[in-house]
CSV table of C-alpha atoms in Angstrom, one decimal:
chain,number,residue,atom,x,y,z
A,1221,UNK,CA,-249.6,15.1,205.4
A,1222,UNK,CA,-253.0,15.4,206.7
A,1223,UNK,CA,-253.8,19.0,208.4
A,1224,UNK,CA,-255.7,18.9,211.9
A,1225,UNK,CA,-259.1,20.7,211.1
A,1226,UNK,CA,-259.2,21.2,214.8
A,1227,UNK,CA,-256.9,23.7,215.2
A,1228,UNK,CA,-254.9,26.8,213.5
A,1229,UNK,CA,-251.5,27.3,214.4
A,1230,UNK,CA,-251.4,30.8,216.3
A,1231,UNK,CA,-248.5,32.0,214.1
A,1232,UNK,CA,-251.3,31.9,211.5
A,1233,UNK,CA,-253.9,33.5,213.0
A,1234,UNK,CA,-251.4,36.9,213.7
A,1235,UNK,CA,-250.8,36.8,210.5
A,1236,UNK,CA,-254.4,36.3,208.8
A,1237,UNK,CA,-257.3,37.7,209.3
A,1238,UNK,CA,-259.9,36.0,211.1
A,1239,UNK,CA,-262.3,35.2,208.0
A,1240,UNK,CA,-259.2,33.3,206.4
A,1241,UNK,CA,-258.5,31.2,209.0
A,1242,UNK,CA,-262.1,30.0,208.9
A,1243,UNK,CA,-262.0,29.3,205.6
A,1244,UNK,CA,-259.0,27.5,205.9
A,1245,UNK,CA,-260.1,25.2,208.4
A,1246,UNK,CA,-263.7,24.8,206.3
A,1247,UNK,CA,-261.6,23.7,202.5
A,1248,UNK,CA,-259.4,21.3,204.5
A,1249,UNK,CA,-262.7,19.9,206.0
A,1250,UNK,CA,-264.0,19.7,203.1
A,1251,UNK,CA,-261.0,17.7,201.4
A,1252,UNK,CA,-261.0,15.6,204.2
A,1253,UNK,CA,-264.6,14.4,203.4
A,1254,UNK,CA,-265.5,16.2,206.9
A,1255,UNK,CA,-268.6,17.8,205.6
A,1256,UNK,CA,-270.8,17.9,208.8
A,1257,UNK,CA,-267.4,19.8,210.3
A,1258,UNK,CA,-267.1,22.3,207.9
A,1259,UNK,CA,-270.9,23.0,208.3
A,1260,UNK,CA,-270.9,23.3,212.0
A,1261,UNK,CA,-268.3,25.6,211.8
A,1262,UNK,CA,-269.1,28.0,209.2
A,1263,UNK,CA,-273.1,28.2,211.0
A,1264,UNK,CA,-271.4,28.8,214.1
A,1265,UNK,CA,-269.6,31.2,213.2
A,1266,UNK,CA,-272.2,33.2,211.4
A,1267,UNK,CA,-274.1,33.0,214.9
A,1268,UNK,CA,-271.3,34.5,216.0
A,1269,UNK,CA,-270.7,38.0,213.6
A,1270,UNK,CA,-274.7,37.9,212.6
A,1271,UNK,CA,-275.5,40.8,214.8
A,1272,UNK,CA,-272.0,42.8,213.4
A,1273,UNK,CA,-273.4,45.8,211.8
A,1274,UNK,CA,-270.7,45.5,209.5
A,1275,UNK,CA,-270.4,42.0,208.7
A,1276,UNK,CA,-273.6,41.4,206.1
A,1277,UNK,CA,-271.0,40.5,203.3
A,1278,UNK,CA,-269.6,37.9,205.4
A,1279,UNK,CA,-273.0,36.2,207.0
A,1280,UNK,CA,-274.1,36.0,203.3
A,1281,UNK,CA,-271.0,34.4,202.5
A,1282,UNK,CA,-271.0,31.8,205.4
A,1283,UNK,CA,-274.7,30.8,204.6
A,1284,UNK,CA,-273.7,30.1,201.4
A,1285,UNK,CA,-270.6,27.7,202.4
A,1286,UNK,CA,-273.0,26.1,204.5
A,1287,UNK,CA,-275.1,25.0,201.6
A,1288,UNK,CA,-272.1,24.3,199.7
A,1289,UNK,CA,-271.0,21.4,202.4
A,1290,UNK,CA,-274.3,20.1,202.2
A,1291,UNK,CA,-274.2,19.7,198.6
A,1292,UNK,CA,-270.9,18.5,199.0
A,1293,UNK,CA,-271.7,15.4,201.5
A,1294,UNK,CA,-274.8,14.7,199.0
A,1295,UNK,CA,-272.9,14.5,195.7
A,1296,UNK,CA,-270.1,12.3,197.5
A,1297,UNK,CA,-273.1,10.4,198.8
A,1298,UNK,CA,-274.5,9.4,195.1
A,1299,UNK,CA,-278.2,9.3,196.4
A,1300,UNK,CA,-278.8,11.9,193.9
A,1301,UNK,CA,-278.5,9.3,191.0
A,1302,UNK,CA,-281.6,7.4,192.6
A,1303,UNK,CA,-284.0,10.3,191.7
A,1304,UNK,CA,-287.1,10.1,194.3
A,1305,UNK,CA,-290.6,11.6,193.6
A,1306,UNK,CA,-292.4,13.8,196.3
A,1307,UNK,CA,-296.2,14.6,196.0
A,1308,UNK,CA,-295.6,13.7,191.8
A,1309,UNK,CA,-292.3,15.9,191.9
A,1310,UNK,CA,-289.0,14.9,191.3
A,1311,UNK,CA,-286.9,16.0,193.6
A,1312,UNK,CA,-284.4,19.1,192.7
A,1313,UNK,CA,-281.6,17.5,191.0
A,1314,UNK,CA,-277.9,17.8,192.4
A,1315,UNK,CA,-277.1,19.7,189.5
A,1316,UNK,CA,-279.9,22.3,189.6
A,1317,UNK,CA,-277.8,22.3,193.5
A,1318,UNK,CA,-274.7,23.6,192.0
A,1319,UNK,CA,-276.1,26.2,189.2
A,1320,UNK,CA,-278.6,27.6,191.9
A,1321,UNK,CA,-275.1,28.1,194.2
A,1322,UNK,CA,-273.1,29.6,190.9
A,1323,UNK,CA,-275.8,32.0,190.6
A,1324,UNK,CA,-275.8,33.1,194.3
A,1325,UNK,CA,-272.4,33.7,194.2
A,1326,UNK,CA,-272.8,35.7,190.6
A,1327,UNK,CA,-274.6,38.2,192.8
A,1328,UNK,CA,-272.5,38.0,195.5
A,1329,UNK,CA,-269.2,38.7,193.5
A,1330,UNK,CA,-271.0,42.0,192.2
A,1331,UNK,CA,-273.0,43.2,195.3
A,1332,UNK,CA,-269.9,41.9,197.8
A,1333,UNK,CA,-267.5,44.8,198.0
A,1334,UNK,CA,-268.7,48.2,198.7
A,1335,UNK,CA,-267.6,49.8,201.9
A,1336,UNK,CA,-264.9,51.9,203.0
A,1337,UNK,CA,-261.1,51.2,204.4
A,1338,UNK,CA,-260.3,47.5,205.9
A,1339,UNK,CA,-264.0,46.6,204.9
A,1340,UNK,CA,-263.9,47.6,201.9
A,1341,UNK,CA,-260.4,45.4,201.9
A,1342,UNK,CA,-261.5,42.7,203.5
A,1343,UNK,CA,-265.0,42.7,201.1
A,1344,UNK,CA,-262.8,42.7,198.3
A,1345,UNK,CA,-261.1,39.2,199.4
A,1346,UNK,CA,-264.0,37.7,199.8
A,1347,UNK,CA,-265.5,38.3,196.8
A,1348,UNK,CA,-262.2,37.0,195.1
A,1349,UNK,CA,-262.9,34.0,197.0
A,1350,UNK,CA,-266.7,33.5,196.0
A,1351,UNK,CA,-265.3,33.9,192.4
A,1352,UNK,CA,-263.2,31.0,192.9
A,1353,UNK,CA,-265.9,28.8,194.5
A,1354,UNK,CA,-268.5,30.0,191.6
A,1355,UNK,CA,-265.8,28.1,189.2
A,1356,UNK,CA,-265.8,25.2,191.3
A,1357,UNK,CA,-269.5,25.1,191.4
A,1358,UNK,CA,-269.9,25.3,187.6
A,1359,UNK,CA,-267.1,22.4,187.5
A,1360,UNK,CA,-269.4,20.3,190.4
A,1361,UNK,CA,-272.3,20.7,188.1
A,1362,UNK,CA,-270.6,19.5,185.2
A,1363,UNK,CA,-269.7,16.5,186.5
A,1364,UNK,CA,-273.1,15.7,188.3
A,1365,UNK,CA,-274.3,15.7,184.6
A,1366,UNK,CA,-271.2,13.4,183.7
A,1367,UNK,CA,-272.5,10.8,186.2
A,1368,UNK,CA,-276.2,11.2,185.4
A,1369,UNK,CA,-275.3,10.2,181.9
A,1370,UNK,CA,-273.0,7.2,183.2
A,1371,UNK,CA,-276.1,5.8,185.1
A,1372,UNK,CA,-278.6,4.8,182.4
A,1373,UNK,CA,-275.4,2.8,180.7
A,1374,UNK,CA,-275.9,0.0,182.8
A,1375,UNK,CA,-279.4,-0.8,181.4
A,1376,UNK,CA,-277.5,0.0,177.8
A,1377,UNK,CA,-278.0,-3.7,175.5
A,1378,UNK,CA,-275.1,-2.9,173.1
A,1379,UNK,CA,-271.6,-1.5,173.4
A,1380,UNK,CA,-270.8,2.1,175.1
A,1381,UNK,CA,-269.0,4.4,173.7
A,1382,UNK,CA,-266.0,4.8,176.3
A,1383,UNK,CA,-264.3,7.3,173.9
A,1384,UNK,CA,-266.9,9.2,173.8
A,1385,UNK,CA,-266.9,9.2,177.7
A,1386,UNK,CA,-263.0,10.1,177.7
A,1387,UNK,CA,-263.2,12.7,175.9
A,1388,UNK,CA,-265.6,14.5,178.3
A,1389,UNK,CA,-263.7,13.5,181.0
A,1390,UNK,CA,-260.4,14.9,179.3
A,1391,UNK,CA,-263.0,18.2,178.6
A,1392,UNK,CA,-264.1,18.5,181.7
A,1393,UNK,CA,-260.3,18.2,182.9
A,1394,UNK,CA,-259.0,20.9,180.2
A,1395,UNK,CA,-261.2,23.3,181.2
A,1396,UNK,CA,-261.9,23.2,185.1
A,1397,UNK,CA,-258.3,22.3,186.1
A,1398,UNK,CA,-257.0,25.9,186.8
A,1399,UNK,CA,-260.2,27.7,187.0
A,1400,UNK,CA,-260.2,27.5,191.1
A,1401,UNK,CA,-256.8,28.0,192.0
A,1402,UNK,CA,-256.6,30.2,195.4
A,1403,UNK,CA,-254.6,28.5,198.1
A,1404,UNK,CA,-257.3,28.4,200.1
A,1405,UNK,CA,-259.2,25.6,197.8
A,1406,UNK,CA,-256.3,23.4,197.3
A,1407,UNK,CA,-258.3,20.8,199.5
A,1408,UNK,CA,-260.9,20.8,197.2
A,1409,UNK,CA,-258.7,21.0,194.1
A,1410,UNK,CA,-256.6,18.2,194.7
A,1411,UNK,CA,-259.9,16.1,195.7
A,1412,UNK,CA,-261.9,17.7,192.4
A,1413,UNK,CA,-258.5,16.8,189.7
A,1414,UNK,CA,-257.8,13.3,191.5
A,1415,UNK,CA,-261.0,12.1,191.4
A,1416,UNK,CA,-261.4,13.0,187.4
A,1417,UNK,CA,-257.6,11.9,186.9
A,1418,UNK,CA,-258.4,8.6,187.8
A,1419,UNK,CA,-262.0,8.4,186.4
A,1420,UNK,CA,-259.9,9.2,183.0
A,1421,UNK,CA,-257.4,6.7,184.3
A,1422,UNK,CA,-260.0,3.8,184.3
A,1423,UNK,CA,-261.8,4.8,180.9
A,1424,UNK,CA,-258.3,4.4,179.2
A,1425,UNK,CA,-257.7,1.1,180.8
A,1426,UNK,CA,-261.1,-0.2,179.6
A,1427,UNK,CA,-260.7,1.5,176.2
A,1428,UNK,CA,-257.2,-0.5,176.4
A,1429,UNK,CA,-258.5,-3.6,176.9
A,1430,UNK,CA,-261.0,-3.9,174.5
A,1431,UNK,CA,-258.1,-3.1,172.0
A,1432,UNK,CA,-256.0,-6.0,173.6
A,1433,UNK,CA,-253.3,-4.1,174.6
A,1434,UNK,CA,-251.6,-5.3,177.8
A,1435,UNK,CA,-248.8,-2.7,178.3
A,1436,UNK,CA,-251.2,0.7,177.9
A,1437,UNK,CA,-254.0,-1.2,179.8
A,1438,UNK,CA,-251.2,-2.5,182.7
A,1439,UNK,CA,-250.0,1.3,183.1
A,1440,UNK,CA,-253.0,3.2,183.4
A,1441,UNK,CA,-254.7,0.4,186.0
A,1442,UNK,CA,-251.0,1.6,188.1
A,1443,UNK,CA,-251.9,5.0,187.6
A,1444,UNK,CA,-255.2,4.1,189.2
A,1445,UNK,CA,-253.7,2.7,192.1
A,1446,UNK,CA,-251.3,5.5,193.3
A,1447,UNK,CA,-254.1,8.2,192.1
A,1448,UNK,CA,-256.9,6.3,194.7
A,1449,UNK,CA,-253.8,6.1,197.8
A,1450,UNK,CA,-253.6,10.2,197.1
A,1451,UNK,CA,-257.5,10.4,197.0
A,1452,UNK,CA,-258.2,8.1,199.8
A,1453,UNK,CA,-254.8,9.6,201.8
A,1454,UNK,CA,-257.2,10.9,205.0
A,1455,UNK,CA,-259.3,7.6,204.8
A,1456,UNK,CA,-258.6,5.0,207.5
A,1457,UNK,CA,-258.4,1.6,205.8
A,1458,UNK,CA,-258.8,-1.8,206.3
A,1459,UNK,CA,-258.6,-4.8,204.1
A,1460,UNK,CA,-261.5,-6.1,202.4
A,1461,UNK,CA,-261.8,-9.6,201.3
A,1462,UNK,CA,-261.7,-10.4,197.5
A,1463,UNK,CA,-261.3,-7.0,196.7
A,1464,UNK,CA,-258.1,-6.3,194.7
A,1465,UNK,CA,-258.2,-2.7,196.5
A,1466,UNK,CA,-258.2,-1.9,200.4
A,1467,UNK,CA,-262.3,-1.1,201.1
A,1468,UNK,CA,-263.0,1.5,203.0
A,1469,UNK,CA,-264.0,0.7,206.6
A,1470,UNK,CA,-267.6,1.5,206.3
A,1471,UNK,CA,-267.2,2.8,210.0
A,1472,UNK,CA,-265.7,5.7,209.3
A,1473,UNK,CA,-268.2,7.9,206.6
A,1474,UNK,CA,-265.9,6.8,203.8
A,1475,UNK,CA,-267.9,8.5,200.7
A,1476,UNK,CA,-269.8,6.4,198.6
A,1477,UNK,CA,-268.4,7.6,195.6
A,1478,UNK,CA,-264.7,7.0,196.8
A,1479,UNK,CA,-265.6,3.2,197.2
A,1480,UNK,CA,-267.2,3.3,194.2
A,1481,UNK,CA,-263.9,4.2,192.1
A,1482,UNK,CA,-262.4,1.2,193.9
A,1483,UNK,CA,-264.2,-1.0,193.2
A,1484,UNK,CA,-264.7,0.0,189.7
A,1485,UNK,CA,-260.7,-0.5,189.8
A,1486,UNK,CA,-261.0,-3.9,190.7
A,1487,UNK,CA,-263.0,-5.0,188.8
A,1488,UNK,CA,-260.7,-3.8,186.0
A,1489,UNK,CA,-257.9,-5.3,187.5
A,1490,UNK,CA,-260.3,-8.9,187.5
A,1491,UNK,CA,-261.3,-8.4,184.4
A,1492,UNK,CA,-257.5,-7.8,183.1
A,1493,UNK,CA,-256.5,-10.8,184.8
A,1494,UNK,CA,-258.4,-13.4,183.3
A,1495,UNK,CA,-257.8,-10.8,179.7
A,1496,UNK,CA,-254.3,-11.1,180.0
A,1497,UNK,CA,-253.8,-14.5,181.7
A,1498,UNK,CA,-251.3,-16.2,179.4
A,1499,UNK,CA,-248.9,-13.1,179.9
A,1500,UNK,CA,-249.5,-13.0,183.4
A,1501,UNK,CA,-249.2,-16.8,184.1
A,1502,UNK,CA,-245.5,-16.6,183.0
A,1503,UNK,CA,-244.8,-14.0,185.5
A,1504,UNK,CA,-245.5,-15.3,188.7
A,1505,UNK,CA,-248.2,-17.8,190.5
A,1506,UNK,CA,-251.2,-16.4,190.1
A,1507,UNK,CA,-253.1,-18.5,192.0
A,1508,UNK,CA,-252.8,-16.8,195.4
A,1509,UNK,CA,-253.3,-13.6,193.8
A,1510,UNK,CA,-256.7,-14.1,191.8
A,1511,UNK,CA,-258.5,-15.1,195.0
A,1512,UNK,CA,-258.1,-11.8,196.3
A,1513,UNK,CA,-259.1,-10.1,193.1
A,1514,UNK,CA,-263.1,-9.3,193.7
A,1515,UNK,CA,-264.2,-11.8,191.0
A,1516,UNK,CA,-261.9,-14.5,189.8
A,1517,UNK,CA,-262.7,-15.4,187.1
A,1518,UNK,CA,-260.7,-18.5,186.5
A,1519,UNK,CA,-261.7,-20.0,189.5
A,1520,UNK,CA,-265.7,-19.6,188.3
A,1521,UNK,CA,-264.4,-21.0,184.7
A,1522,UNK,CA,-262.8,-23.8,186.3
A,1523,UNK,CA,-266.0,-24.7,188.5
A,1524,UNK,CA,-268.2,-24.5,186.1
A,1525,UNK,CA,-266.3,-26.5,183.4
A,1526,UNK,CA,-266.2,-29.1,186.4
A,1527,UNK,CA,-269.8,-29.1,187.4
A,1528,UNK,CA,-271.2,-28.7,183.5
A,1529,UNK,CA,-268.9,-31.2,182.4
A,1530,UNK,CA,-267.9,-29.2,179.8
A,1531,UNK,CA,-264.9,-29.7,177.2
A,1532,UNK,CA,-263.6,-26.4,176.8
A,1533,UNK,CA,-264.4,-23.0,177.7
A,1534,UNK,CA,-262.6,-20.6,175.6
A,1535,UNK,CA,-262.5,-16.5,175.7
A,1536,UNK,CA,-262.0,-14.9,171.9
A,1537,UNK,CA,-260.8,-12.0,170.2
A,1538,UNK,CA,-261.8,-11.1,166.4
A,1539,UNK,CA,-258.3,-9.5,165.3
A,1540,UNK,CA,-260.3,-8.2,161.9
A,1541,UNK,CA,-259.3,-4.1,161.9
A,1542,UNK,CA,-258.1,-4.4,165.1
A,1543,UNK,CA,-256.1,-1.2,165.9
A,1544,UNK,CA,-253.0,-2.9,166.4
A,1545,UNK,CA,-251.9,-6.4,164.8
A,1546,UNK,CA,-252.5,-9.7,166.9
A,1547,UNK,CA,-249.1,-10.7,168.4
A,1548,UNK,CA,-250.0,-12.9,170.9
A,1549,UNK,CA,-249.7,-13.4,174.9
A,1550,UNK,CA,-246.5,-11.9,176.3
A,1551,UNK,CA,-244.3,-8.5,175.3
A,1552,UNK,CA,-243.4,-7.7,171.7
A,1553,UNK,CA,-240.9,-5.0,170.8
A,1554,UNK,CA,-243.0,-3.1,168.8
A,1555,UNK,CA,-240.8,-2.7,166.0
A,1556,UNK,CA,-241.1,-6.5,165.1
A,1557,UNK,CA,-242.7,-8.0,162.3
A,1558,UNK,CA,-246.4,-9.6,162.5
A,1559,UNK,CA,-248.3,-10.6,160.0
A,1560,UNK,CA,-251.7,-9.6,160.0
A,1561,UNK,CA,-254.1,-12.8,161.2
A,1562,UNK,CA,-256.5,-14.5,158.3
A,1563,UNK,CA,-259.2,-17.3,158.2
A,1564,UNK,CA,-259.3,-19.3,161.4
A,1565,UNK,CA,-256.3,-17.6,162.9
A,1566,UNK,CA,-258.2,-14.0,163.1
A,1567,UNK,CA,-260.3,-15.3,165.8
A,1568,UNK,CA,-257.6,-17.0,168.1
A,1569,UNK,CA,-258.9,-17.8,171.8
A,1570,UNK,CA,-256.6,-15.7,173.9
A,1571,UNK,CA,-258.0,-17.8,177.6
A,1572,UNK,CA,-259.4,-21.2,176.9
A,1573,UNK,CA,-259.7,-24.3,179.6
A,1574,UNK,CA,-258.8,-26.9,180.5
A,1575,UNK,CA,-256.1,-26.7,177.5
A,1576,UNK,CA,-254.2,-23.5,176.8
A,1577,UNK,CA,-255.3,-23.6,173.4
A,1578,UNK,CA,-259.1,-25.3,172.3
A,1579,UNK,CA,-259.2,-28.1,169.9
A,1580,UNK,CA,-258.4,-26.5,166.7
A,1581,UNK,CA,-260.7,-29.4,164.7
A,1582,UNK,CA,-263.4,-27.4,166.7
A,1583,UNK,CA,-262.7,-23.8,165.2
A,1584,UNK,CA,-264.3,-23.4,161.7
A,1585,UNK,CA,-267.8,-24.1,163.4
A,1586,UNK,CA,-267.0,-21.3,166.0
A,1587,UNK,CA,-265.8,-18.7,163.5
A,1588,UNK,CA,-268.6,-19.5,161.7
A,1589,UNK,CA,-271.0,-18.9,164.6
A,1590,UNK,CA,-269.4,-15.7,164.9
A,1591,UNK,CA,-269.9,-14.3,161.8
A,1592,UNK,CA,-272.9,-15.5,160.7
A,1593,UNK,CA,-274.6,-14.7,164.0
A,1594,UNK,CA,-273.1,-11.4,164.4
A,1595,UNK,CA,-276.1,-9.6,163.6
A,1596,UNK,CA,-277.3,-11.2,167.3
A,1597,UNK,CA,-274.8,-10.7,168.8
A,1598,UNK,CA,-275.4,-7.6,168.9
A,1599,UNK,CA,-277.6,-7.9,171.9
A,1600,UNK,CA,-275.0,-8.3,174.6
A,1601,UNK,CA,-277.7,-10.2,176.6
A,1602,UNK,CA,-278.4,-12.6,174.0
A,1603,UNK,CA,-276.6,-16.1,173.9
A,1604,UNK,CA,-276.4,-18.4,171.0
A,1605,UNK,CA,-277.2,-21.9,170.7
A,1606,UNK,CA,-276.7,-24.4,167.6
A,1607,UNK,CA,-275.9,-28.7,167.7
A,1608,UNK,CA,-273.8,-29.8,165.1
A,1609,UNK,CA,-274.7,-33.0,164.5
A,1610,UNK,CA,-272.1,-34.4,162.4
A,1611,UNK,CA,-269.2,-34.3,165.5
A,1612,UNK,CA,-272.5,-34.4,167.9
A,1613,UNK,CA,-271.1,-31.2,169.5
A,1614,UNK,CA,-273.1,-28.4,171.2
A,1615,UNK,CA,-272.2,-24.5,171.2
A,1616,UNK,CA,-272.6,-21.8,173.4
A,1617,UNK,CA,-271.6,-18.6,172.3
A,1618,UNK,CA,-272.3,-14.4,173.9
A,1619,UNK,CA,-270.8,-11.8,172.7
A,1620,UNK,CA,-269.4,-9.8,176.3
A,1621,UNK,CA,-268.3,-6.2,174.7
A,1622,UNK,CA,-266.2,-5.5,171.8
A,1623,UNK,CA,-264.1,-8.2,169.9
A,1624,UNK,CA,-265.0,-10.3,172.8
A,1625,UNK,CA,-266.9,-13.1,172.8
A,1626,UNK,CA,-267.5,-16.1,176.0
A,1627,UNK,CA,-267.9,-19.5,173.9
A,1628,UNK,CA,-268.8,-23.0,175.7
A,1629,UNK,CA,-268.5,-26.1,173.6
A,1630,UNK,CA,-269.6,-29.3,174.9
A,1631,UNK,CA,-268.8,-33.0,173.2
A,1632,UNK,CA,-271.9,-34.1,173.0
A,1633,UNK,CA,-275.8,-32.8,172.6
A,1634,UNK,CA,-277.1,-30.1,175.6
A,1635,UNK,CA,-280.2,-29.0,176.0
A,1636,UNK,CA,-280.7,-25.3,174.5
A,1637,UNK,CA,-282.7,-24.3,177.8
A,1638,UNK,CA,-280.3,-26.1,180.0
A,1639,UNK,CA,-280.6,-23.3,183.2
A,1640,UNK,CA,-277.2,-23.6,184.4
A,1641,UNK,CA,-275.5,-22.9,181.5
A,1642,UNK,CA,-277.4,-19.8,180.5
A,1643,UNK,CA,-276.9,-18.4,184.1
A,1644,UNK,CA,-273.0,-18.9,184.1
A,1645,UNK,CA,-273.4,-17.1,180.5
A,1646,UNK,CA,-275.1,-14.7,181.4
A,1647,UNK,CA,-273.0,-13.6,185.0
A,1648,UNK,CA,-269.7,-13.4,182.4
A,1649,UNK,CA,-271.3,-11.5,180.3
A,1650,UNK,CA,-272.9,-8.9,182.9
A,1651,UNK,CA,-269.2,-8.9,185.3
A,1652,UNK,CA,-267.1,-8.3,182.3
A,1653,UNK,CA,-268.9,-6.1,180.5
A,1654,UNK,CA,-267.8,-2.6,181.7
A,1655,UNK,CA,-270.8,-1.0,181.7
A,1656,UNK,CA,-272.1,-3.4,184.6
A,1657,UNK,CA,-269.9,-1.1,186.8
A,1658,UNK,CA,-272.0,2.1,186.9
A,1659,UNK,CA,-275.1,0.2,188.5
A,1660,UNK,CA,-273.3,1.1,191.9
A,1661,UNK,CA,-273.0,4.6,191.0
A,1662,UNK,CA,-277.0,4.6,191.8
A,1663,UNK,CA,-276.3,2.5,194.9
A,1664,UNK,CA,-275.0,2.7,198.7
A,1665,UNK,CA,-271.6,1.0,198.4
């Protein structure tokens, strides 16, 4: 349940002192996204006690929280991704932000307490508090680097390294997660380990899908889903069209970087639709469904088949050292036998149009295209063209990311610079590839 950052019981005040209930009302702001609330209240406050002889420890502290809400509203903003230059300067990064803060609050912790009797007391609690902060400043700054390194990615030609991402997302996780645990900062706490939990959430879906695994990829993108509702639970909503997720009423100051995770979410869960198609198809009609994902890709397959005149489009996965063995579209006990896929079988199309399985006549010449273009493929931009002339049959083929590769046959000869086949290509390969997602980490939502 949402607490009113309006007001403070007055049970609680006769029972605090007055600089905790401040700081109560300022973390809740804070975890409610409020940041212009928290600010006006901590500066008016420090108007208030600036001319208190006695109250130095606490104006310095105030000052600083003030700064902290401001950095707060700008890292939830994501502005600081798009670097600007003043006068042939780049601006101070959000990360020099936090470390100048941790090191403020360094000298506060050791300069803070000092005076006599209920000062002295009172000195002490604060300093304990400016400890905790510090933590959570060094944890902010971190992550701002995290981010910064997420960024470039979307400019990145050949395949990221989500594991390599995980695991500082799991790192930054392991060691921040305890290291600002005061009451008072439960706001922020819960805000700070939710938003990593499901950043980690969606890098294990991805790293899930590239394997081919529907179950592991199926839970995590759930545990997504009720990690956002807990993230977003003092947003006000409404329903976005072709989104998958509810977007944030862009009425309200929903953060940037909160619509950013959802719609990084859905285009996971798009993207694990058309994946995972044949399992899903059996389940329930998916038609209604897909058109309220934020791309459906189906429907874009389908058009374009129609409007190319196309004979098949087909989505495939190279099974060779896969990490677990090929079984197929739907659930598997994973105790039962498999044999390991060979020769044409190792590359088996796991979507393909208008036919739920492509010609198979058709399949030594893309296997062959696969592997003896594979050094291309490489470049996720590039897509490959050859004519065979003996069945008069044209190929299309791009690698997206991973074992996956988009391949577009046609039953007779296309031009290699035909426009709108490049284009369609070329869209797949930039929406499914996951690395297209961190683009809007640089941009307003």
């Amino acid at each position: 349940m949402a607490v009113n950052t309006n007001n403070v019981s007055s049970e609680h005040q006769s029972t605090c002192v007055p600089e905790q209930s401040i700081l109560e009302v300022y973390f809740v702001a804070l975890g409610q996204y409020n940041y212009d609330r928290a600010k006006e209240l901590v500066e008016k406050e420090r108007e208030v006690v600036r001319s208190q002889s006695n109250s130095s420890t606490w104006v310095s502290m105030l000052s600083m929280l003030s700064r902290l809400a401001v950095a707060e509203k700008n890292y939830a903003s994501l502005t600081y991704l798009n670097p600007k230059w003043l006068f042939g300067k780049k601006e101070q990064s959000m990360r020099l932000t936090y470390t100048g803060l941790v090191t403020d609050l360094s000298s506060f912790e050791l300069n803070g307490p000092g005076q006599p009797g209920s000062v002295q007391q009172i000195n002490s609690f604060l300093s304990h508090i400016c400890k905790q902060i510090h933590n959570f400043c060094e944890a902010r700054a971190e992550t701002v680097e995290f981010y910064d390194k997420l960024c470039p990615m979307v400019n990145q030609r050949t395949d990221v390294d989500y594991g390599e991402l995980l695991s500082i997302v799991d790192r930054l996780i392991a060691t921040h997660g305890d290291h600002f645990h005061h009451p008072l900062l439960s706001p922020i706490k819960q805000c700070f380990t939710l938003e990593l939990e499901v950043l980690q959430s969606l890098l294990k879906a991805h790293h899930h899908m590239l394997d081919w695994l529907f179950l592991p990829t199926l839970l995590q993108l759930h545990n997504v889903h009720s990690k956002l509702e807990n993230l977003g639970a003092n947003i006000r909503f409404k329903e976005g069209k072709k989104s998958g997720v509810a977007i944030p009423s862009k009425t309200v100051g929903v953060p940037p970087l909160y619509q950013w995770l959802a719609r990084f979410k859905a285009a996971q869960v798009s993207k694990f639709s058309l994946y995972f198609y044949g399992s899903l198809c059996k389940q329930a009609d998916l038609k209604g469904h897909l058109s309220n994902l934020l791309i459906d890709y189906r429907a874009k397959i389908i058009a374009f088949h129609k409007k190319a005149d196309a004979m098949n489009v087909s989505l495939v996965y190279d099974t060779n050292n896969a990490k677990d063995v090929f079984k197929g579209h739907g659930y598997h006990h994973p105790d039962s036998p498999h044999e390991v896929p060979t020769g044409l079988d190792s590359y088996p199309a796991i979507f393909s149009y208008p036919e739920e399985k492509p010609p198979i006549k058709l399949w030594p010449m893309v296997v062959m295209l696969l592997n003896s273009k594979a050094a291309e493929l490489t470049d996720l931009d590039r897509v490959i063209y050859s004519f065979d002339k003996t069945q008069s049959m044209t190929y299309f083929v791009t690698r997206l990311e991973g074992r996956f590769s988009l391949v577009v046959i046609f039953n007779f000869k296309k031009s290699e610079r035909d426009s709108y086949i490049k284009l369609f290509m070329q869209e797949m390969n930039l929406n499914l590839r996951g690395s297209n997602m961190f683009a809007g980490l640089g941009q307003k939502s």
